[in-house]
């Protein structure tokens, strides 16, 4: 049997194993590990323990970013700073419905942008934002759609876009120049989402909105709430614009410094025991994301060892560009729904090589594909952000009605991403190194 045929059989066995294990276990992470094991056995590698162990450490740096960023955001929420910000916005902007909705959308972008996970935005801010949206007259399905759309947009927004990071790592390209090319489309789509979902809403009085929010923590003021965010901004700007003057500390240490700053500005002075509980709760919360990174690393390692990764890459390189344009809006979200962040490595990286071969700006291309992959976070089997958004806002309708409410902004986001993909040169001016 030729090498091509043997690798094709391995790929077929892995696809079958993934489908069956997804149906049986209902877990993308476990399904990817089972798929890797089947691939190794069919390819004649036996049980390559060293490849499995190496794979678990492939994306360890991203896992540390997830954990430390979530510790910071949960500590920030624990001291009541997020609640203070939301209440301050309501007090100052309750007479300006559209401005308040826009600022709430920006507030939802922050946690996911800092952590790379839309689930964090939904969990940390989604409940508070949903309470305000209801009292501003939005229907329940639109509240859930708002929280979901801003959740996935937060994961796409800079500085941390995990899909772009994974594609850049797989294609041996630096993760630089993504700030504006990600931020501008995200803000445009967020503005459209606010206008579309907020149209026709009639807000209640300021007093009614404030009464529907959790009580303000004692002595929590706006300046206390602003200090940790200002520290993070200063550290991020220092790392970017004074890289040769300041020591390189990396995102994990930045987030830990900001978490320590949050503890320092806590007006209640919570005991150490309570902060340990927050850390434990954070680890439990972020465990699915870390498990995804570990399982993706294992699968990618086995794909490379069996030659299947190369086969997939060659298959995509052989596709005509028009075929990629025609199928990306459907294939990329479905891959994200099945593979999670693994979609960026298995599909995204070969596509980066395809567009690089035709002279396209690969930074714009990676940004566009990250938006297309993010759309799949409401699709089965994982539905991770969609499911979390529904649970967080307490939506009682069917999942189909939720998808229907999300359909228009979802399609607009897909169209914007496709436009960037088809004419990447038009967005190249946003790439800043």
Short mmCIF file of C-alpha atoms in Angstrom, two decimals:
data_model
loop_
_atom_site.label_atom_id
_atom_site.label_comp_id
_atom_site.label_asym_id
_atom_site.label_seq_id
_atom_site.Cartn_x
_atom_site.Cartn_y
_atom_site.Cartn_z
CA UNK A 1 0.00 0.00 0.00
CA UNK A 2 1.33 3.43 -0.92
CA UNK A 3 2.09 6.05 1.70
CA UNK A 4 -0.76 8.24 0.41
CA UNK A 5 -3.27 5.39 0.64
CA UNK A 6 -2.08 4.36 4.12
CA UNK A 7 -2.34 7.94 5.39
CA UNK A 8 -5.80 8.25 3.81
CA UNK A 9 -6.94 5.11 5.68
CA UNK A 10 -5.59 6.58 8.90
CA UNK A 11 -7.48 9.82 8.25
CA UNK A 12 -10.70 7.90 7.54
CA UNK A 13 -10.30 5.89 10.76
CA UNK A 14 -9.69 9.08 12.77
CA UNK A 15 -12.76 10.78 11.29
CA UNK A 16 -14.90 7.75 12.12
CA UNK A 17 -13.45 7.59 15.63
CA UNK A 18 -14.16 11.27 16.21
CA UNK A 19 -17.75 11.02 15.02
CA UNK A 20 -18.47 7.93 17.13
CA UNK A 21 -16.73 9.23 20.26
CA UNK A 22 -18.48 12.61 19.93
CA UNK A 23 -21.82 10.81 19.75
CA UNK A 24 -20.93 8.52 22.66
CA UNK A 25 -19.07 10.83 25.06
CA UNK A 26 -20.58 14.25 24.15
CA UNK A 27 -17.17 15.80 24.82
CA UNK A 28 -14.96 17.33 22.10
CA UNK A 29 -11.91 17.11 24.39
CA UNK A 30 -12.26 13.39 25.13
CA UNK A 31 -13.21 12.74 21.51
CA UNK A 32 -9.98 14.34 20.29
CA UNK A 33 -7.87 12.18 22.61
CA UNK A 34 -9.70 9.01 21.50
CA UNK A 35 -9.22 10.07 17.87
CA UNK A 36 -5.50 10.54 18.46
CA UNK A 37 -5.24 7.10 20.02
CA UNK A 38 -7.09 5.45 17.11
CA UNK A 39 -4.91 7.30 14.61
CA UNK A 40 -1.73 6.10 16.29
CA UNK A 41 -2.94 2.49 16.36
CA UNK A 42 -4.12 2.44 12.73
CA UNK A 43 -0.86 4.06 11.56
CA UNK A 44 1.14 1.33 13.31
CA UNK A 45 2.64 3.56 15.98
CA UNK A 46 1.16 1.53 18.83
CA UNK A 47 0.73 3.65 21.92
CA UNK A 48 3.38 6.40 21.58
CA UNK A 49 3.33 7.66 25.16
CA UNK A 50 6.03 10.23 24.47
CA UNK A 51 3.94 11.86 21.73
CA UNK A 52 0.93 12.05 24.01
CA UNK A 53 2.98 13.58 26.83
CA UNK A 54 4.67 16.07 24.49
CA UNK A 55 1.27 17.00 23.05
CA UNK A 56 -0.12 17.92 26.47
CA UNK A 57 2.58 20.62 26.75
CA UNK A 58 2.24 22.03 23.22
CA UNK A 59 -0.10 24.86 24.22
CA UNK A 60 0.86 25.11 27.89
CA UNK A 61 1.63 28.82 27.49
CA UNK A 62 -1.93 29.50 26.33
CA UNK A 63 -3.29 27.49 29.24
CA UNK A 64 -1.33 29.68 31.67
CA UNK A 65 -2.78 32.79 30.01
CA UNK A 66 -6.30 31.38 30.42
CA UNK A 67 -5.80 30.53 34.10
CA UNK A 68 -4.11 33.77 35.17
CA UNK A 69 -6.46 36.00 33.17
CA UNK A 70 -9.50 34.29 34.66
CA UNK A 71 -8.06 34.63 38.16
CA UNK A 72 -7.75 38.37 37.55
CA UNK A 73 -11.26 38.76 36.13
CA UNK A 74 -12.87 36.68 38.89
CA UNK A 75 -10.99 38.63 41.57
CA UNK A 76 -12.13 41.84 39.87
CA UNK A 77 -15.72 40.63 39.97
CA UNK A 78 -15.37 39.36 43.56
CA UNK A 79 -14.51 42.80 44.96
CA UNK A 80 -17.59 44.25 43.24
CA UNK A 81 -15.63 46.34 40.76
CA UNK A 82 -17.53 45.05 37.72
CA UNK A 83 -20.86 45.72 39.42
CA UNK A 84 -19.64 49.21 40.32
CA UNK A 85 -18.73 49.93 36.70
CA UNK A 86 -22.12 48.75 35.43
CA UNK A 87 -24.03 50.80 38.02
CA UNK A 88 -21.92 53.88 37.25
CA UNK A 89 -22.73 53.50 33.56
CA UNK A 90 -26.45 53.23 34.28
CA UNK A 91 -26.39 56.33 36.50
CA UNK A 92 -24.59 58.43 33.91
CA UNK A 93 -26.06 57.12 30.67
CA UNK A 94 -29.61 55.94 31.48
CA UNK A 95 -31.09 58.82 29.44
CA UNK A 96 -29.01 57.85 26.39
CA UNK A 97 -30.18 54.39 25.45
CA UNK A 98 -27.91 53.82 22.47
CA UNK A 99 -24.81 55.13 24.20
CA UNK A 100 -25.50 52.93 27.23
CA UNK A 101 -25.97 49.86 25.02
CA UNK A 102 -22.73 50.62 23.17
CA UNK A 103 -20.79 51.00 26.42
CA UNK A 104 -22.29 47.78 27.80
CA UNK A 105 -21.13 46.05 24.61
CA UNK A 106 -17.61 47.44 25.12
CA UNK A 107 -17.68 46.28 28.74
CA UNK A 108 -18.52 42.76 27.58
CA UNK A 109 -15.59 42.79 25.17
CA UNK A 110 -13.00 43.34 27.91
CA UNK A 111 -12.86 39.97 29.75
CA UNK A 112 -12.79 37.88 26.57
CA UNK A 113 -10.26 40.17 24.92
CA UNK A 114 -7.94 39.81 27.90
CA UNK A 115 -8.36 36.04 28.23
CA UNK A 116 -9.05 34.85 24.68
CA UNK A 117 -12.19 33.04 25.85
CA UNK A 118 -15.69 34.30 25.14
CA UNK A 119 -17.01 32.11 27.95
CA UNK A 120 -15.18 34.30 30.47
CA UNK A 121 -17.00 37.43 29.22
CA UNK A 122 -20.33 35.63 29.47
CA UNK A 123 -19.65 34.33 32.98
CA UNK A 124 -18.06 37.46 34.44
CA UNK A 125 -20.18 40.22 32.88
CA UNK A 126 -23.04 38.48 31.07
CA UNK A 127 -25.38 38.24 34.06
CA UNK A 128 -25.05 41.92 34.97
CA UNK A 129 -25.42 43.05 31.36
CA UNK A 130 -28.45 40.79 30.87
CA UNK A 131 -30.16 42.35 33.92
CA UNK A 132 -29.66 45.84 32.47
CA UNK A 133 -30.81 44.77 29.00
CA UNK A 134 -34.08 43.33 30.32
CA UNK A 135 -34.87 46.57 32.14
CA UNK A 136 -34.05 48.46 28.97
CA UNK A 137 -36.89 46.66 27.19
CA UNK A 138 -35.08 43.95 25.22
CA UNK A 139 -36.94 40.67 24.70
CA UNK A 140 -35.49 37.56 26.35
CA UNK A 141 -34.29 35.99 23.09
CA UNK A 142 -32.55 39.24 22.14
CA UNK A 143 -30.89 39.45 25.55
CA UNK A 144 -29.44 35.96 25.06
CA UNK A 145 -28.38 36.82 21.49
CA UNK A 146 -26.70 40.05 22.69
CA UNK A 147 -24.70 38.24 25.37
CA UNK A 148 -23.69 35.48 22.96
CA UNK A 149 -22.62 37.77 20.10
CA UNK A 150 -20.56 40.02 22.36
CA UNK A 151 -19.10 36.89 23.95
CA UNK A 152 -17.73 35.52 20.69
CA UNK A 153 -16.63 38.99 19.57
CA UNK A 154 -14.69 39.37 22.81
CA UNK A 155 -12.78 36.18 22.03
CA UNK A 156 -11.87 37.57 18.59
CA UNK A 157 -10.84 40.99 19.91
CA UNK A 158 -7.17 41.76 20.66
CA UNK A 159 -4.83 41.41 22.45
CA UNK A 160 -5.45 37.66 22.85
CA UNK A 161 -7.09 35.84 19.95
CA UNK A 162 -6.45 32.13 20.48
CA UNK A 163 -7.41 31.07 16.93
CA UNK A 164 -4.97 33.58 15.42
CA UNK A 165 -2.29 32.55 17.94
CA UNK A 166 -2.67 28.87 17.04
CA UNK A 167 -2.63 29.56 13.30
CA UNK A 168 0.40 31.80 13.66
CA UNK A 169 2.24 29.16 15.70
CA UNK A 170 1.41 26.43 13.18
CA UNK A 171 2.50 28.55 10.22
CA UNK A 172 5.69 29.79 11.96
CA UNK A 173 4.58 33.42 11.70
CA UNK A 174 4.86 35.94 14.56
CA UNK A 175 1.72 36.93 16.42
CA UNK A 176 2.19 40.63 15.77
CA UNK A 177 0.25 43.25 13.82
CA UNK A 178 -3.16 41.86 14.76
CA UNK A 179 -4.38 44.67 17.02
CA UNK A 180 -6.19 46.97 14.57
CA UNK A 181 -7.07 44.34 11.98
CA UNK A 182 -9.02 42.53 14.71
CA UNK A 183 -10.28 45.51 16.69
CA UNK A 184 -11.86 47.50 13.83
CA UNK A 185 -14.05 44.65 12.46
CA UNK A 186 -15.04 43.65 16.01
CA UNK A 187 -16.18 47.19 16.82
CA UNK A 188 -18.13 47.44 13.55
CA UNK A 189 -19.93 44.14 14.16
CA UNK A 190 -20.55 45.03 17.81
CA UNK A 191 -22.11 48.35 16.77
CA UNK A 192 -24.38 46.60 14.26
CA UNK A 193 -25.35 44.00 16.89
CA UNK A 194 -26.32 46.75 19.34
CA UNK A 195 -28.38 48.61 16.73
CA UNK A 196 -30.13 45.50 15.44
CA UNK A 197 -30.95 43.88 18.78
CA UNK A 198 -31.69 47.15 20.60
CA UNK A 199 -34.04 48.58 18.00
CA UNK A 200 -37.49 49.29 19.43
CA UNK A 201 -36.54 48.71 23.07
CA UNK A 202 -38.12 51.06 25.61
CA UNK A 203 -36.00 51.36 28.79
CA UNK A 204 -37.41 51.66 32.29
CA UNK A 205 -36.43 54.36 34.75
CA UNK A 206 -32.96 54.65 36.24
CA UNK A 207 -34.27 53.63 39.65
CA UNK A 208 -35.87 50.46 38.27
CA UNK A 209 -32.68 49.46 36.45
CA UNK A 210 -30.49 50.02 39.53
CA UNK A 211 -32.95 48.10 41.71
CA UNK A 212 -32.57 45.10 39.40
CA UNK A 213 -28.78 44.99 39.86
CA UNK A 214 -26.88 43.45 42.78
CA UNK A 215 -26.25 45.89 45.66
CA UNK A 216 -23.07 47.91 45.50
CA UNK A 217 -20.19 46.67 47.65
CA UNK A 218 -19.39 48.96 50.61
CA UNK A 219 -16.85 51.69 49.80
CA UNK A 220 -16.42 50.45 46.22
CA UNK A 221 -15.90 53.56 44.11
CA UNK A 222 -15.28 54.04 40.43
CA UNK A 223 -11.63 54.95 40.97
CA UNK A 224 -11.03 51.72 42.89
CA UNK A 225 -12.61 49.80 40.03
CA UNK A 226 -10.44 51.63 37.49
CA UNK A 227 -7.06 51.00 39.19
CA UNK A 228 -6.54 47.32 38.16
CA UNK A 229 -7.58 48.07 34.57
CA UNK A 230 -5.21 51.04 34.48
CA UNK A 231 -2.37 48.83 35.75
CA UNK A 232 -3.10 46.25 33.03
CA UNK A 233 -3.21 48.94 30.36
CA UNK A 234 0.09 50.41 31.57
CA UNK A 235 1.79 46.99 31.58
CA UNK A 236 0.46 46.13 28.11
CA UNK A 237 1.50 49.49 26.62
CA UNK A 238 4.89 49.25 28.31
CA UNK A 239 5.49 45.80 26.85
CA UNK A 240 4.55 47.05 23.39
CA UNK A 241 6.21 50.46 23.22
CA UNK A 242 9.09 50.09 25.71
CA UNK A 243 10.09 46.53 24.93
CA UNK A 244 13.83 47.34 24.98
CA UNK A 245 13.62 49.30 28.24
CA UNK A 246 11.33 47.24 30.46
CA UNK A 247 11.87 43.55 31.24
CA UNK A 248 9.66 41.08 29.38
CA UNK A 249 7.18 39.63 31.88
CA UNK A 250 4.55 38.09 29.60
CA UNK A 251 0.77 38.01 29.89
CA UNK A 252 0.52 35.47 32.74
CA UNK A 253 2.61 37.60 35.10
CA UNK A 254 0.78 40.75 33.96
CA UNK A 255 -2.55 39.20 34.95
CA UNK A 256 -1.17 38.03 38.31
CA UNK A 257 0.09 41.56 39.03
CA UNK A 258 -3.34 42.92 38.18
CA UNK A 259 -4.97 40.29 40.40
CA UNK A 260 -2.71 41.35 43.26
CA UNK A 261 -3.67 44.98 42.58
CA UNK A 262 -7.34 44.00 42.74
CA UNK A 263 -6.81 42.36 46.12
CA UNK A 264 -5.01 45.52 47.33
CA UNK A 265 -7.93 47.82 46.40
CA UNK A 266 -10.55 45.53 47.96
CA UNK A 267 -12.51 47.79 50.36
CA UNK A 268 -13.81 44.82 52.38
CA UNK A 269 -10.34 43.30 52.96
CA UNK A 270 -11.41 39.71 52.41
CA UNK A 271 -9.35 37.05 54.21
CA UNK A 272 -6.76 34.92 52.40
CA UNK A 273 -9.07 31.92 52.72
CA UNK A 274 -11.66 33.63 50.55
CA UNK A 275 -9.11 34.44 47.86
CA UNK A 276 -7.98 30.81 47.83
CA UNK A 277 -11.61 29.86 47.24
CA UNK A 278 -11.75 32.29 44.32
CA UNK A 279 -8.64 30.69 42.83
CA UNK A 280 -10.13 27.20 43.27
CA UNK A 281 -13.39 28.28 41.66
CA UNK A 282 -11.45 29.84 38.79
CA UNK A 283 -9.50 26.65 38.14
CA UNK A 284 -12.77 24.70 38.03
CA UNK A 285 -14.27 27.30 35.70
CA UNK A 286 -11.33 27.35 33.31
CA UNK A 287 -10.69 23.60 33.39
CA UNK A 288 -12.69 22.91 30.17
CA UNK A 289 -10.60 25.48 28.31
CA UNK A 290 -7.34 24.01 29.60
CA UNK A 291 -8.62 20.51 28.74
CA UNK A 292 -9.30 21.75 25.21
CA UNK A 293 -5.74 23.04 24.88
CA UNK A 294 -4.31 19.75 26.18
CA UNK A 295 -6.46 17.58 23.89
CA UNK A 296 -5.75 19.78 20.87
CA UNK A 297 -2.03 19.46 21.53
CA UNK A 298 -2.27 15.67 21.73
CA UNK A 299 -4.31 15.46 18.53
CA UNK A 300 -2.00 17.80 16.61
CA UNK A 301 1.06 15.80 17.68
CA UNK A 302 -0.47 12.53 16.46
CA UNK A 303 -1.69 14.15 13.24
CA UNK A 304 1.88 15.22 12.53
CA UNK A 305 3.39 11.84 13.47
CA UNK A 306 0.97 9.85 11.28
CA UNK A 307 1.25 12.19 8.30
CA UNK A 308 -2.44 13.07 8.42
CA UNK A 309 -1.68 16.72 9.12
CA UNK A 310 0.40 16.86 5.97
CA UNK A 311 -2.35 15.13 3.99
CA UNK A 312 -4.92 17.68 5.17
CA UNK A 313 -2.55 20.52 4.32
CA UNK A 314 -1.91 19.16 0.83
CA UNK A 315 -5.65 18.68 0.28
CA UNK A 316 -6.33 22.30 1.15
CA UNK A 317 -3.42 23.57 -0.92
CA UNK A 318 -4.92 21.72 -3.90
CA UNK A 319 -8.32 23.42 -3.47
CA UNK A 320 -9.12 26.34 -5.76
CA UNK A 321 -9.40 29.64 -3.91
CA UNK A 322 -12.99 30.05 -5.09
CA UNK A 323 -13.86 26.75 -3.39
CA UNK A 324 -12.46 28.04 -0.11
CA UNK A 325 -14.49 31.23 -0.44
CA UNK A 326 -17.66 29.25 -1.15
CA UNK A 327 -17.37 26.85 1.78
CA UNK A 328 -15.59 28.78 4.55
CA UNK A 329 -18.74 30.29 6.06
CA UNK A 330 -20.12 26.80 6.62
CA UNK A 331 -17.06 24.59 7.13
CA UNK A 332 -15.17 26.79 9.62
CA UNK A 333 -18.06 27.24 12.11
CA UNK A 334 -18.93 23.52 11.90
CA UNK A 335 -15.28 22.63 12.54
CA UNK A 336 -15.22 24.94 15.57
CA UNK A 337 -18.39 23.35 16.91
CA UNK A 338 -16.77 19.92 16.65
CA UNK A 339 -13.08 20.54 17.34
CA UNK A 340 -13.07 23.71 19.42
CA UNK A 341 -9.75 25.55 19.13
CA UNK A 342 -8.38 22.51 17.32
CA UNK A 343 -10.11 23.80 14.19
CA UNK A 344 -7.57 26.62 13.98
CA UNK A 345 -4.66 24.15 13.83
CA UNK A 346 -6.21 21.43 11.71
CA UNK A 347 -7.97 23.66 9.16
CA UNK A 348 -6.65 27.17 9.76
CA UNK A 349 -2.92 26.53 9.47
CA UNK A 350 -3.11 24.81 6.03
CA UNK A 351 -5.33 27.63 4.80
CA UNK A 352 -2.72 30.17 5.91
CA UNK A 353 -0.22 28.40 3.65
CA UNK A 354 -2.74 28.44 0.77
CA UNK A 355 -3.27 32.19 0.96
CA UNK A 356 0.42 32.85 1.53
CA UNK A 357 1.14 31.00 -1.73
CA UNK A 358 -1.09 33.43 -3.67
CA UNK A 359 0.49 36.50 -2.07
CA UNK A 360 -2.32 37.48 0.30
CA UNK A 361 -1.61 39.31 3.55
CA UNK A 362 -1.63 36.36 5.94
CA UNK A 363 -2.21 38.56 9.00
CA UNK A 364 -5.53 39.72 7.53
CA UNK A 365 -6.33 36.16 6.46
CA UNK A 366 -5.67 34.77 9.95
CA UNK A 367 -7.85 37.51 11.46
CA UNK A 368 -10.67 36.68 9.03
CA UNK A 369 -10.52 32.95 9.75
CA UNK A 370 -10.51 33.60 13.50
CA UNK A 371 -13.85 35.39 13.04
CA UNK A 372 -15.24 32.50 10.98
CA UNK A 373 -14.16 29.94 13.58
CA UNK A 374 -15.70 32.00 16.39
CA UNK A 375 -19.12 31.70 14.72
CA UNK A 376 -19.11 27.99 15.52
CA UNK A 377 -19.32 28.52 19.28
CA UNK A 378 -23.11 28.22 19.06
CA UNK A 379 -23.11 25.01 17.00
CA UNK A 380 -23.19 21.39 18.22
CA UNK A 381 -21.74 19.30 19.61
CA UNK A 382 -19.85 21.73 21.89
CA UNK A 383 -22.01 24.92 21.69
CA UNK A 384 -19.79 26.21 24.46
CA UNK A 385 -20.52 29.96 24.33
CA UNK A 386 -24.10 29.55 23.14
CA UNK A 387 -24.94 27.11 25.92
CA UNK A 388 -23.19 29.25 28.54
CA UNK A 389 -24.98 32.41 27.37
CA UNK A 390 -28.40 30.75 27.66
CA UNK A 391 -27.63 29.42 31.13
CA UNK A 392 -26.17 32.71 32.35
CA UNK A 393 -29.10 34.90 31.25
CA UNK A 394 -31.67 32.28 32.28
CA UNK A 395 -33.28 32.02 28.83
CA UNK A 396 -36.20 29.57 28.93
CA UNK A 397 -36.99 29.39 25.21
CA UNK A 398 -35.81 26.72 22.78
CA UNK A 399 -32.27 26.65 21.44
CA UNK A 400 -33.72 27.11 17.95
CA UNK A 401 -35.40 30.39 18.93
CA UNK A 402 -32.09 31.57 20.38
CA UNK A 403 -30.31 30.79 17.09
CA UNK A 404 -33.05 32.59 15.17
CA UNK A 405 -32.55 35.74 17.26
CA UNK A 406 -28.80 35.51 16.64
CA UNK A 407 -29.04 34.80 12.89
CA UNK A 408 -28.75 38.33 11.45
CA UNK A 409 -25.71 39.58 13.43
CA UNK A 410 -24.19 36.10 13.02
CA UNK A 411 -24.47 36.38 9.24
CA UNK A 412 -23.16 39.95 9.24
CA UNK A 413 -20.08 38.80 11.15
CA UNK A 414 -19.59 36.00 8.61
CA UNK A 415 -19.96 38.40 5.68
CA UNK A 416 -17.41 40.82 7.17
CA UNK A 417 -14.97 37.93 7.66
CA UNK A 418 -15.51 36.69 4.08
CA UNK A 419 -14.97 40.19 2.72
CA UNK A 420 -11.64 40.37 4.55
CA UNK A 421 -10.77 36.94 3.16
CA UNK A 422 -11.68 37.74 -0.45
CA UNK A 423 -9.97 41.13 -0.58
CA UNK A 424 -7.32 41.02 2.17
CA UNK A 425 -5.38 43.81 0.51
CA UNK A 426 -8.15 46.29 1.32
CA UNK A 427 -7.69 45.62 5.05
CA UNK A 428 -3.88 45.45 4.96
CA UNK A 429 -3.61 49.11 6.05
CA UNK A 430 -4.89 47.99 9.48
CA UNK A 431 -1.88 45.73 10.02
CA UNK A 432 0.55 47.54 12.29
CA UNK A 433 3.79 45.88 13.42
#
